[in-house]
């Protein structure tokens, strides 16, 4: 099959078309997230920048000097919201971690590069307020899903002193990329998404973390065993490109597709939950 055949690419990358019950799953997430916001100690819609979309939700554990998990949601950089993903927080708060879930501006209103820069501001916001929030600034771990995994990988490669000279050279302990997108070239050719992303060939190259120098902090890369061939290829690609020193974990989770894999993250007994706790220094 031609790697850039448009029909095949849509079949590979259009997860809503691949998962017939996606609307029911999104509704389940929304309901569980609303309950989490009601029950957890937290602060919502905190501004990390000037744009209306540049806000985050913070869920607080009782432990002082606790690590913080930053969850970056997916949606192909063009959809979904932090309020759909609060359900990630309760099990990590119970484990002794703070949880930050940021929003970001969406394509096509902005480009992917703009979104990546917004995520650097989230990390700068956390570092600047670590003392007052009771956060251990040496234990900031990222978890990203789909497009969020792409953004997490970008942040591992960030030149942080260029963002803010007051930041440490690498404020992140590592990242967990779930069903990530690390090579953006195929998305330039997929009809269902290319209009919103508006990627040039140069954009796709410079925004593909698979082709960046390997970072010094680890990326754990995991995809669902029931995902498309391309998502499984993308997951293997980042290990192939960055090597086992930077990607010490590269796995597929059996019986999980692109969406329900997040339930494994929220589940205290889940493999993804365990990997995130390792990055946080809680296991």
C-alpha positions as a Markdown table, in Angstrom:
| # | Residue | x | y | z |
|---|---|---|---|---|
| 1 | Unk | 0.0 | 0.0 | 0.0 |
| 2 | Unk | 1.3 | 3.5 | -0.9 |
| 3 | Unk | 2.1 | 5.1 | 2.4 |
| 4 | Unk | 0.4 | 8.3 | 1.3 |
| 5 | Unk | -2.7 | 6.8 | -0.3 |
| 6 | Unk | -5.4 | 9.2 | 1.1 |
| 7 | Unk | -8.1 | 6.5 | 1.6 |
| 8 | Unk | -5.6 | 4.2 | 3.5 |
| 9 | Unk | -4.3 | 7.1 | 5.6 |
| 10 | Unk | -7.8 | 8.0 | 6.7 |
| 11 | Unk | -8.4 | 4.4 | 7.6 |
| 12 | Unk | -5.2 | 4.4 | 9.7 |
| 13 | Unk | -5.5 | 7.8 | 11.4 |
| 14 | Unk | -9.2 | 8.6 | 11.7 |
| 15 | Unk | -9.8 | 7.0 | 15.1 |
| 16 | Unk | -13.4 | 8.3 | 15.5 |
| 17 | Unk | -14.2 | 6.4 | 12.3 |
| 18 | Unk | -12.4 | 3.3 | 13.6 |
| 19 | Unk | -14.1 | 3.3 | 17.0 |
| 20 | Unk | -17.9 | 3.2 | 16.5 |
| 21 | Unk | -18.7 | 3.9 | 20.2 |
| 22 | Unk | -16.3 | 6.9 | 20.5 |
| 23 | Unk | -19.2 | 9.3 | 21.3 |
| 24 | Unk | -20.3 | 7.1 | 24.3 |
| 25 | Unk | -16.7 | 6.9 | 25.5 |
| 26 | Unk | -16.3 | 10.7 | 25.3 |
| 27 | Unk | -19.5 | 11.1 | 27.3 |
| 28 | Unk | -18.2 | 8.6 | 29.9 |
| 29 | Unk | -15.1 | 10.7 | 30.2 |
| 30 | Unk | -17.1 | 13.9 | 30.6 |
| 31 | Unk | -19.2 | 12.4 | 33.4 |
| 32 | Unk | -16.3 | 11.0 | 35.3 |
| 33 | Unk | -14.4 | 14.2 | 34.9 |
| 34 | Unk | -17.2 | 16.3 | 36.3 |
| 35 | Unk | -17.4 | 14.0 | 39.3 |
| 36 | Unk | -13.6 | 14.3 | 39.8 |
| 37 | Unk | -13.8 | 18.1 | 39.7 |
| 38 | Unk | -16.5 | 18.0 | 42.4 |
| 39 | Unk | -14.7 | 15.6 | 44.7 |
| 40 | Unk | -11.0 | 16.6 | 44.4 |
| 41 | Unk | -9.3 | 19.6 | 46.1 |
| 42 | Unk | -8.3 | 21.7 | 43.1 |
| 43 | Unk | -8.2 | 25.0 | 41.3 |
| 44 | Unk | -9.8 | 25.3 | 37.9 |
| 45 | Unk | -9.2 | 27.6 | 34.9 |
| 46 | Unk | -6.0 | 29.1 | 36.2 |
| 47 | Unk | -4.3 | 31.3 | 33.6 |
| 48 | Unk | -0.8 | 30.4 | 32.4 |
| 49 | Unk | -1.0 | 32.9 | 29.5 |
| 50 | Unk | -3.0 | 35.8 | 28.2 |
| 51 | Unk | -5.2 | 33.9 | 25.7 |
| 52 | Unk | -8.6 | 32.6 | 26.8 |
| 53 | Unk | -7.5 | 29.1 | 25.9 |
| 54 | Unk | -4.3 | 29.3 | 28.0 |
| 55 | Unk | -5.8 | 27.9 | 31.2 |
| 56 | Unk | -5.2 | 24.8 | 33.3 |
| 57 | Unk | -6.8 | 22.8 | 36.1 |
| 58 | Unk | -4.8 | 21.9 | 39.1 |
| 59 | Unk | -5.7 | 18.9 | 41.4 |
| 60 | Unk | -3.9 | 18.9 | 44.7 |
| 61 | Unk | -2.8 | 15.9 | 46.8 |
| 62 | Unk | -2.4 | 16.3 | 50.6 |
| 63 | Unk | 1.4 | 15.6 | 50.5 |
| 64 | Unk | 3.7 | 18.5 | 50.6 |
| 65 | Unk | 6.6 | 18.7 | 48.1 |
| 66 | Unk | 4.8 | 16.2 | 46.0 |
| 67 | Unk | 5.6 | 15.5 | 42.3 |
| 68 | Unk | 3.3 | 16.7 | 39.6 |
| 69 | Unk | 1.9 | 14.9 | 36.7 |
| 70 | Unk | 1.1 | 17.1 | 33.7 |
| 71 | Unk | -1.5 | 15.4 | 31.4 |
| 72 | Unk | -1.6 | 16.8 | 27.8 |
| 73 | Unk | -4.8 | 15.7 | 26.1 |
| 74 | Unk | -5.2 | 14.6 | 22.5 |
| 75 | Unk | -7.7 | 15.4 | 19.8 |
| 76 | Unk | -5.3 | 16.0 | 16.8 |
| 77 | Unk | -4.4 | 19.4 | 18.1 |
| 78 | Unk | -7.9 | 20.6 | 17.0 |
| 79 | Unk | -10.5 | 19.2 | 19.5 |
| 80 | Unk | -11.3 | 18.1 | 23.0 |
| 81 | Unk | -10.7 | 20.1 | 26.2 |
| 82 | Unk | -9.0 | 19.7 | 29.6 |
| 83 | Unk | -12.5 | 19.4 | 31.2 |
| 84 | Unk | -12.9 | 16.1 | 29.3 |
| 85 | Unk | -9.8 | 14.6 | 31.0 |
| 86 | Unk | -10.2 | 15.4 | 34.8 |
| 87 | Unk | -10.9 | 11.7 | 35.2 |
| 88 | Unk | -7.2 | 11.0 | 35.0 |
| 89 | Unk | -6.5 | 12.9 | 38.2 |
| 90 | Unk | -8.2 | 11.0 | 41.1 |
| 91 | Unk | -6.0 | 7.9 | 41.2 |
| 92 | Unk | -2.8 | 9.9 | 40.9 |
| 93 | Unk | -3.9 | 12.3 | 43.7 |
| 94 | Unk | -4.5 | 9.3 | 45.9 |
| 95 | Unk | -1.0 | 8.1 | 45.1 |
| 96 | Unk | 0.5 | 11.4 | 46.3 |
| 97 | Unk | 0.9 | 13.4 | 43.2 |
| 98 | Unk | -0.5 | 16.8 | 42.1 |
| 99 | Unk | -2.1 | 16.7 | 38.7 |
| 100 | Unk | -2.1 | 19.6 | 36.1 |
| 101 | Unk | -4.4 | 19.3 | 33.0 |
| 102 | Unk | -3.8 | 22.2 | 30.6 |
| 103 | Unk | -5.8 | 23.5 | 27.8 |
| 104 | Unk | -4.3 | 24.9 | 24.6 |
| 105 | Unk | -5.3 | 26.8 | 21.5 |
| 106 | Unk | -6.6 | 24.6 | 18.7 |
| 107 | Unk | -5.9 | 24.2 | 15.0 |
| 108 | Unk | -6.7 | 25.7 | 12.6 |
| 109 | Unk | -6.8 | 28.9 | 14.7 |
| 110 | Unk | -3.2 | 28.4 | 15.5 |
| 111 | Unk | -0.4 | 26.1 | 14.3 |
| 112 | Unk | 1.1 | 23.1 | 16.0 |
| 113 | Unk | 4.3 | 25.1 | 16.7 |
| 114 | Unk | 2.2 | 27.6 | 18.6 |
| 115 | Unk | 0.6 | 24.9 | 20.7 |
| 116 | Unk | 4.0 | 23.4 | 21.6 |
| 117 | Unk | 5.1 | 26.9 | 22.8 |
| 118 | Unk | 2.0 | 27.2 | 24.9 |
| 119 | Unk | 3.0 | 23.9 | 26.6 |
| 120 | Unk | 6.4 | 25.3 | 27.5 |
| 121 | Unk | 4.6 | 28.1 | 29.3 |
| 122 | Unk | 2.7 | 25.6 | 31.3 |
| 123 | Unk | 5.9 | 24.1 | 32.6 |
| 124 | Unk | 7.4 | 27.5 | 33.3 |
| 125 | Unk | 4.2 | 28.4 | 35.2 |
| 126 | Unk | 4.6 | 25.2 | 37.4 |
| 127 | Unk | 8.2 | 25.8 | 38.1 |
| 128 | Unk | 7.6 | 29.5 | 39.1 |
| 129 | Unk | 4.9 | 28.5 | 41.5 |
| 130 | Unk | 6.3 | 25.2 | 42.9 |
| 131 | Unk | 7.0 | 26.6 | 46.3 |
| 132 | Unk | 3.6 | 28.1 | 46.9 |
| 133 | Unk | 1.8 | 25.0 | 45.5 |
| 134 | Unk | 3.8 | 22.4 | 47.4 |
| 135 | Unk | 5.3 | 20.9 | 44.2 |
| 136 | Unk | 8.7 | 19.3 | 44.1 |
| 137 | Unk | 10.1 | 21.0 | 41.0 |
| 138 | Unk | 12.6 | 18.2 | 40.4 |
| 139 | Unk | 9.7 | 15.7 | 39.8 |
| 140 | Unk | 7.6 | 17.1 | 36.9 |
| 141 | Unk | 6.5 | 14.2 | 34.7 |
| 142 | Unk | 4.5 | 14.5 | 31.5 |
| 143 | Unk | 1.8 | 12.2 | 30.2 |
| 144 | Unk | 0.5 | 12.8 | 26.7 |
| 145 | Unk | -2.2 | 11.0 | 24.7 |
| 146 | Unk | -2.1 | 11.0 | 20.9 |
| 147 | Unk | -1.4 | 14.6 | 19.8 |
| 148 | Unk | -0.6 | 15.2 | 23.5 |
| 149 | Unk | 2.1 | 12.5 | 23.3 |
| 150 | Unk | 3.6 | 14.4 | 20.4 |
| 151 | Unk | 3.7 | 17.6 | 22.5 |
| 152 | Unk | 5.2 | 15.8 | 25.4 |
| 153 | Unk | 8.0 | 14.5 | 23.1 |
| 154 | Unk | 8.6 | 18.0 | 21.8 |
| 155 | Unk | 8.9 | 19.3 | 25.4 |
| 156 | Unk | 11.6 | 16.6 | 26.2 |
| 157 | Unk | 13.6 | 18.1 | 23.4 |
| 158 | Unk | 13.0 | 21.8 | 24.3 |
| 159 | Unk | 15.9 | 24.2 | 24.9 |
| 160 | Unk | 14.4 | 25.5 | 28.1 |
| 161 | Unk | 16.9 | 28.4 | 28.6 |
| 162 | Unk | 15.6 | 29.8 | 25.4 |
| 163 | Unk | 12.1 | 29.8 | 26.9 |
| 164 | Unk | 13.1 | 31.5 | 30.1 |
| 165 | Unk | 16.7 | 31.9 | 31.4 |
| 166 | Unk | 15.4 | 31.3 | 34.9 |
| 167 | Unk | 14.4 | 27.8 | 34.1 |
| 168 | Unk | 16.7 | 24.8 | 34.7 |
| 169 | Unk | 18.2 | 23.3 | 31.6 |
| 170 | Unk | 15.8 | 20.4 | 31.8 |
| 171 | Unk | 12.9 | 20.8 | 34.3 |
| 172 | Unk | 11.2 | 17.5 | 33.3 |
| 173 | Unk | 11.8 | 14.1 | 34.9 |
| 174 | Unk | 10.5 | 12.3 | 31.7 |
| 175 | Unk | 7.4 | 11.6 | 29.8 |
| 176 | Unk | 4.9 | 8.8 | 29.0 |
| 177 | Unk | 3.7 | 9.0 | 25.4 |
| 178 | Unk | 0.4 | 7.1 | 24.9 |
| 179 | Unk | -0.5 | 6.3 | 21.3 |
| 180 | Unk | 1.8 | 9.1 | 20.1 |
| 181 | Unk | 2.3 | 10.8 | 16.8 |
| 182 | Unk | 6.1 | 11.4 | 16.2 |
| 183 | Unk | 6.3 | 11.6 | 12.4 |
| 184 | Unk | 3.8 | 14.2 | 11.0 |
| 185 | Unk | 4.4 | 13.7 | 7.3 |
| 186 | Unk | 1.5 | 11.2 | 6.8 |
| 187 | Unk | -0.9 | 13.7 | 8.3 |
| 188 | Unk | -0.2 | 16.1 | 5.5 |
| 189 | Unk | -1.9 | 13.6 | 3.2 |
| 190 | Unk | -4.8 | 12.4 | 5.3 |
| 191 | Unk | -8.0 | 14.1 | 4.0 |
| 192 | Unk | -9.9 | 14.1 | 7.3 |
| 193 | Unk | -7.2 | 16.2 | 9.1 |
| 194 | Unk | -4.9 | 18.0 | 6.6 |
| 195 | Unk | -7.2 | 21.0 | 6.1 |
| 196 | Unk | -7.2 | 21.8 | 9.8 |
| 197 | Unk | -3.4 | 21.2 | 10.3 |
| 198 | Unk | -2.3 | 23.0 | 7.2 |
| 199 | Unk | 1.2 | 21.5 | 7.4 |
| 200 | Unk | 3.8 | 22.2 | 4.7 |
| 201 | Unk | 6.5 | 19.6 | 4.0 |
| 202 | Unk | 8.9 | 21.8 | 6.0 |
| 203 | Unk | 6.4 | 22.1 | 8.9 |
| 204 | Unk | 6.0 | 18.3 | 9.1 |
| 205 | Unk | 9.7 | 17.8 | 9.2 |
| 206 | Unk | 10.5 | 20.4 | 11.8 |
| 207 | Unk | 7.6 | 19.4 | 14.0 |
| 208 | Unk | 8.3 | 15.7 | 14.0 |
| 209 | Unk | 10.1 | 14.8 | 17.2 |
| 210 | Unk | 11.2 | 11.4 | 15.8 |
| 211 | Unk | 13.8 | 13.3 | 13.8 |
| 212 | Unk | 15.1 | 15.5 | 16.7 |
| 213 | Unk | 18.3 | 14.7 | 18.6 |
| 214 | Unk | 17.5 | 12.2 | 21.3 |
| 215 | Unk | 16.7 | 13.7 | 24.7 |
| 216 | Unk | 18.5 | 12.9 | 28.0 |
| 217 | Unk | 15.3 | 12.3 | 29.9 |
| 218 | Unk | 13.3 | 9.2 | 29.2 |
| 219 | Unk | 10.2 | 8.7 | 27.1 |
| 220 | Unk | 8.1 | 5.7 | 27.8 |
| 221 | Unk | 6.2 | 4.9 | 24.5 |
| 222 | Unk | 3.1 | 2.7 | 24.6 |
| 223 | Unk | 0.3 | 2.1 | 22.1 |
| 224 | Unk | -2.8 | -0.1 | 22.1 |
| 225 | Unk | -2.5 | -3.5 | 20.6 |
| 226 | Unk | -5.9 | -2.9 | 18.8 |
| 227 | Unk | -4.7 | 0.4 | 17.2 |
| 228 | Unk | -4.0 | 0.8 | 13.5 |
| 229 | Unk | -0.8 | -0.3 | 11.9 |
| 230 | Unk | 0.3 | 3.3 | 11.6 |
| 231 | Unk | -0.1 | 4.1 | 15.3 |
| 232 | Unk | 1.8 | 1.0 | 16.2 |
| 233 | Unk | 4.5 | 2.0 | 13.6 |
| 234 | Unk | 4.7 | 5.5 | 15.1 |
| 235 | Unk | 5.2 | 4.0 | 18.6 |
| 236 | Unk | 8.1 | 1.8 | 17.3 |
| 237 | Unk | 9.5 | 4.7 | 15.3 |
| 238 | Unk | 10.4 | 6.8 | 18.3 |
| 239 | Unk | 12.3 | 3.9 | 19.8 |
| 240 | Unk | 14.1 | 3.2 | 16.5 |
| 241 | Unk | 15.0 | 6.9 | 16.1 |
| 242 | Unk | 15.9 | 7.8 | 19.7 |
| 243 | Unk | 17.2 | 4.4 | 20.8 |
| 244 | Unk | 16.7 | 2.4 | 24.0 |
| 245 | Unk | 18.6 | 4.9 | 26.2 |
| 246 | Unk | 16.0 | 7.6 | 25.5 |
| 247 | Unk | 13.1 | 5.3 | 25.0 |
| 248 | Unk | 13.6 | 2.5 | 27.6 |
| 249 | Unk | 10.0 | 1.4 | 27.4 |
| 250 | Unk | 8.4 | 0.7 | 24.0 |
| 251 | Unk | 5.3 | -1.5 | 24.3 |
| 252 | Unk | 1.8 | -2.3 | 23.0 |
| 253 | Unk | -1.0 | -3.0 | 25.4 |
| 254 | Unk | -3.2 | -5.9 | 24.4 |
| 255 | Unk | -7.0 | -5.4 | 24.1 |
| 256 | Unk | -6.8 | -1.6 | 24.1 |
| 257 | Unk | -7.7 | 0.8 | 21.3 |
| 258 | Unk | -6.8 | 4.4 | 20.8 |
| 259 | Unk | -9.4 | 5.7 | 23.3 |
| 260 | Unk | -9.9 | 3.1 | 26.0 |
| 261 | Unk | -6.2 | 2.9 | 26.5 |
| 262 | Unk | -6.6 | 6.0 | 28.8 |
| 263 | Unk | -8.7 | 3.8 | 31.2 |
| 264 | Unk | -5.5 | 1.9 | 31.8 |
| 265 | Unk | -3.8 | 5.1 | 32.8 |
| 266 | Unk | -6.5 | 6.0 | 35.3 |
| 267 | Unk | -6.7 | 2.5 | 36.7 |
| 268 | Unk | -4.4 | 2.2 | 39.8 |
| 269 | Unk | -3.7 | -1.4 | 38.7 |
| 270 | Unk | -2.9 | -0.4 | 35.1 |
| 271 | Unk | 0.4 | -0.7 | 33.3 |
| 272 | Unk | 0.3 | 2.9 | 32.2 |
| 273 | Unk | -0.5 | 4.0 | 35.7 |
| 274 | Unk | 2.5 | 2.1 | 37.0 |
| 275 | Unk | 4.8 | 3.7 | 34.3 |
| 276 | Unk | 3.6 | 7.2 | 35.2 |
| 277 | Unk | 4.3 | 6.5 | 38.9 |
| 278 | Unk | 7.8 | 5.5 | 38.0 |
| 279 | Unk | 8.4 | 8.8 | 36.2 |
| 280 | Unk | 7.0 | 10.6 | 39.3 |
| 281 | Unk | 9.3 | 8.8 | 41.6 |
| 282 | Unk | 6.4 | 7.2 | 43.5 |
| 283 | Unk | 7.3 | 3.6 | 42.5 |
